[in-house]
């Protein structure tokens, strides 16, 4: 008889596997998962622009980490950082056309990974899983 693992452990194992696979696939293009997550966040933002503080909050990472990711993406020409013309203390980050292209090209890979992740589930089970995971996530906010 199999012993059921705790949900938290299973979620961690799934996360670790997804992160490892994503980083391996993205490494071929000189990207990391953290960089891709930032690009996707910016790509989905209004006008492709966010305040640095918004990125920290949305991605749940420290300011120093956020600044480092932005700098690396700037060097690649995928984002532009600038100060808010109305408040010089605030930094804005905007995705470039090249950054949007990377998001578009990577979407197919992300969709394929999602399909592999859920391949053993029916359509109804997939929806149920999504709803349950959202409930668990909201419970931690």
mmCIF file of C-alpha atoms in Angstrom:
data_model
loop_
_atom_site.group_PDB
_atom_site.id
_atom_site.type_symbol
_atom_site.label_atom_id
_atom_site.label_comp_id
_atom_site.label_asym_id
_atom_site.label_seq_id
_atom_site.Cartn_x
_atom_site.Cartn_y
_atom_site.Cartn_z
ATOM 1 C CA UNK A 1 0.000 0.000 0.000
ATOM 2 C CA UNK A 2 1.363 3.429 -0.973
ATOM 3 C CA UNK A 3 1.721 6.041 1.737
ATOM 4 C CA UNK A 4 0.078 9.316 0.765
ATOM 5 C CA UNK A 5 2.512 12.199 0.830
ATOM 6 C CA UNK A 6 1.476 15.491 2.429
ATOM 7 C CA UNK A 7 0.023 18.000 -0.059
ATOM 8 C CA UNK A 8 2.714 20.558 0.722
ATOM 9 C CA UNK A 9 5.448 18.081 -0.185
ATOM 10 C CA UNK A 10 3.716 17.148 -3.444
ATOM 11 C CA UNK A 11 3.287 20.814 -4.384
ATOM 12 C CA UNK A 12 6.987 21.421 -3.653
ATOM 13 C CA UNK A 13 8.034 18.452 -5.795
ATOM 14 C CA UNK A 14 5.855 19.666 -8.677
ATOM 15 C CA UNK A 15 7.221 23.200 -8.305
ATOM 16 C CA UNK A 16 10.831 22.016 -8.243
ATOM 17 C CA UNK A 17 10.308 19.854 -11.339
ATOM 18 C CA UNK A 18 8.576 22.653 -13.246
ATOM 19 C CA UNK A 19 11.266 25.163 -12.280
ATOM 20 C CA UNK A 20 14.096 22.797 -13.269
ATOM 21 C CA UNK A 21 12.496 22.002 -16.645
ATOM 22 C CA UNK A 22 11.703 25.659 -17.344
ATOM 23 C CA UNK A 23 15.224 26.801 -16.496
ATOM 24 C CA UNK A 24 16.716 24.061 -18.688
ATOM 25 C CA UNK A 25 14.543 25.098 -21.646
ATOM 26 C CA UNK A 26 15.084 28.826 -21.109
ATOM 27 C CA UNK A 27 18.859 28.454 -20.665
ATOM 28 C CA UNK A 28 19.135 27.721 -24.391
ATOM 29 C CA UNK A 29 18.012 31.321 -24.999
ATOM 30 C CA UNK A 30 20.140 32.783 -22.219
ATOM 31 C CA UNK A 31 17.124 33.308 -19.959
ATOM 32 C CA UNK A 32 16.044 32.171 -16.490
ATOM 33 C CA UNK A 33 12.582 31.452 -15.159
ATOM 34 C CA UNK A 34 12.736 34.550 -12.934
ATOM 35 C CA UNK A 35 13.565 36.716 -15.961
ATOM 36 C CA UNK A 36 10.764 35.137 -17.978
ATOM 37 C CA UNK A 37 8.265 35.639 -15.163
ATOM 38 C CA UNK A 38 9.152 39.332 -15.097
ATOM 39 C CA UNK A 39 8.754 39.637 -18.866
ATOM 40 C CA UNK A 40 5.364 37.919 -18.743
ATOM 41 C CA UNK A 41 4.248 40.193 -15.898
ATOM 42 C CA UNK A 42 5.294 43.270 -17.875
ATOM 43 C CA UNK A 43 3.773 41.931 -21.080
ATOM 44 C CA UNK A 44 0.419 41.509 -19.290
ATOM 45 C CA UNK A 45 0.591 44.943 -17.619
ATOM 46 C CA UNK A 46 -1.172 48.025 -18.937
ATOM 47 C CA UNK A 47 1.111 49.648 -21.539
ATOM 48 C CA UNK A 48 3.702 46.958 -20.747
ATOM 49 C CA UNK A 49 4.873 49.073 -17.824
ATOM 50 C CA UNK A 50 5.090 48.553 -14.052
ATOM 51 C CA UNK A 51 6.656 50.318 -11.135
ATOM 52 C CA UNK A 52 9.641 48.433 -9.744
ATOM 53 C CA UNK A 53 7.760 48.070 -6.443
ATOM 54 C CA UNK A 54 4.795 46.463 -8.284
ATOM 55 C CA UNK A 55 7.135 43.872 -9.801
ATOM 56 C CA UNK A 56 8.553 43.068 -6.343
ATOM 57 C CA UNK A 57 5.053 42.545 -4.979
ATOM 58 C CA UNK A 58 3.675 40.621 -7.962
ATOM 59 C CA UNK A 59 6.676 38.289 -8.212
ATOM 60 C CA UNK A 60 7.169 38.085 -4.426
ATOM 61 C CA UNK A 61 10.888 38.809 -4.584
ATOM 62 C CA UNK A 62 13.186 41.194 -2.733
ATOM 63 C CA UNK A 63 14.011 44.645 -4.089
ATOM 64 C CA UNK A 64 17.657 43.721 -4.664
ATOM 65 C CA UNK A 65 16.627 40.624 -6.645
ATOM 66 C CA UNK A 66 14.136 42.645 -8.684
ATOM 67 C CA UNK A 67 16.765 45.271 -9.504
ATOM 68 C CA UNK A 68 19.220 42.550 -10.559
ATOM 69 C CA UNK A 69 16.702 40.882 -12.874
ATOM 70 C CA UNK A 70 15.765 44.235 -14.426
ATOM 71 C CA UNK A 71 19.439 45.064 -15.023
ATOM 72 C CA UNK A 72 20.065 41.733 -16.752
ATOM 73 C CA UNK A 73 16.953 42.154 -18.904
ATOM 74 C CA UNK A 74 18.028 45.718 -19.784
ATOM 75 C CA UNK A 75 21.423 44.420 -20.923
ATOM 76 C CA UNK A 76 19.598 41.996 -23.227
ATOM 77 C CA UNK A 77 17.428 44.825 -24.591
ATOM 78 C CA UNK A 78 14.228 43.185 -23.328
ATOM 79 C CA UNK A 79 13.155 45.940 -20.911
ATOM 80 C CA UNK A 80 13.852 49.615 -20.311
ATOM 81 C CA UNK A 81 14.078 51.163 -16.856
ATOM 82 C CA UNK A 82 13.435 54.849 -16.237
ATOM 83 C CA UNK A 83 12.330 57.216 -13.497
ATOM 84 C CA UNK A 84 8.747 58.409 -13.222
ATOM 85 C CA UNK A 85 8.568 61.934 -14.655
ATOM 86 C CA UNK A 86 6.101 62.882 -11.891
ATOM 87 C CA UNK A 87 8.100 61.415 -9.008
ATOM 88 C CA UNK A 88 11.845 60.981 -9.474
ATOM 89 C CA UNK A 89 11.980 58.541 -6.534
ATOM 90 C CA UNK A 90 9.902 55.982 -8.436
ATOM 91 C CA UNK A 91 11.387 53.668 -11.055
ATOM 92 C CA UNK A 92 9.326 52.284 -13.926
ATOM 93 C CA UNK A 93 10.131 49.263 -16.066
ATOM 94 C CA UNK A 94 8.747 48.837 -19.591
ATOM 95 C CA UNK A 95 8.938 45.782 -21.820
ATOM 96 C CA UNK A 96 10.506 46.411 -25.235
ATOM 97 C CA UNK A 97 9.408 45.013 -28.574
ATOM 98 C CA UNK A 98 12.218 42.450 -28.277
ATOM 99 C CA UNK A 99 10.879 41.465 -24.840
ATOM 100 C CA UNK A 100 7.387 41.022 -26.268
ATOM 101 C CA UNK A 101 8.832 38.826 -28.999
ATOM 102 C CA UNK A 102 10.557 36.613 -26.410
ATOM 103 C CA UNK A 103 7.232 36.287 -24.528
ATOM 104 C CA UNK A 104 5.433 35.301 -27.709
ATOM 105 C CA UNK A 105 8.087 32.759 -28.708
ATOM 106 C CA UNK A 106 8.161 31.208 -25.234
ATOM 107 C CA UNK A 107 4.370 30.899 -24.928
ATOM 108 C CA UNK A 108 4.298 27.706 -27.007
ATOM 109 C CA UNK A 109 6.895 26.108 -24.707
ATOM 110 C CA UNK A 110 4.914 27.157 -21.635
ATOM 111 C CA UNK A 111 1.706 25.735 -23.124
ATOM 112 C CA UNK A 112 3.466 22.436 -23.915
ATOM 113 C CA UNK A 113 4.752 22.197 -20.346
ATOM 114 C CA UNK A 114 1.230 22.845 -19.033
ATOM 115 C CA UNK A 115 -0.076 20.041 -21.255
ATOM 116 C CA UNK A 116 2.581 17.627 -19.958
ATOM 117 C CA UNK A 117 1.770 18.607 -16.387
ATOM 118 C CA UNK A 118 -1.937 17.917 -16.808
ATOM 119 C CA UNK A 119 -1.857 15.072 -19.355
ATOM 120 C CA UNK A 120 -3.104 12.455 -16.893
ATOM 121 C CA UNK A 121 -6.219 14.459 -15.983
ATOM 122 C CA UNK A 122 -9.581 14.786 -17.672
ATOM 123 C CA UNK A 123 -10.840 18.233 -18.663
ATOM 124 C CA UNK A 124 -13.102 18.300 -15.586
ATOM 125 C CA UNK A 125 -10.232 17.253 -13.300
ATOM 126 C CA UNK A 126 -8.043 19.994 -14.784
ATOM 127 C CA UNK A 127 -10.653 22.629 -13.986
ATOM 128 C CA UNK A 128 -11.181 21.217 -10.491
ATOM 129 C CA UNK A 129 -7.435 21.245 -9.855
ATOM 130 C CA UNK A 130 -7.166 24.845 -11.040
ATOM 131 C CA UNK A 131 -10.028 25.924 -8.744
ATOM 132 C CA UNK A 132 -8.562 24.064 -5.767
ATOM 133 C CA UNK A 133 -5.059 25.457 -6.310
ATOM 134 C CA UNK A 134 -6.494 28.987 -6.512
ATOM 135 C CA UNK A 135 -8.308 28.409 -3.197
ATOM 136 C CA UNK A 136 -5.109 27.160 -1.564
ATOM 137 C CA UNK A 137 -3.171 30.139 -2.909
ATOM 138 C CA UNK A 138 -5.794 32.647 -1.712
ATOM 139 C CA UNK A 139 -5.692 31.022 1.711
ATOM 140 C CA UNK A 140 -2.042 32.068 2.063
ATOM 141 C CA UNK A 141 -2.528 35.721 1.105
#
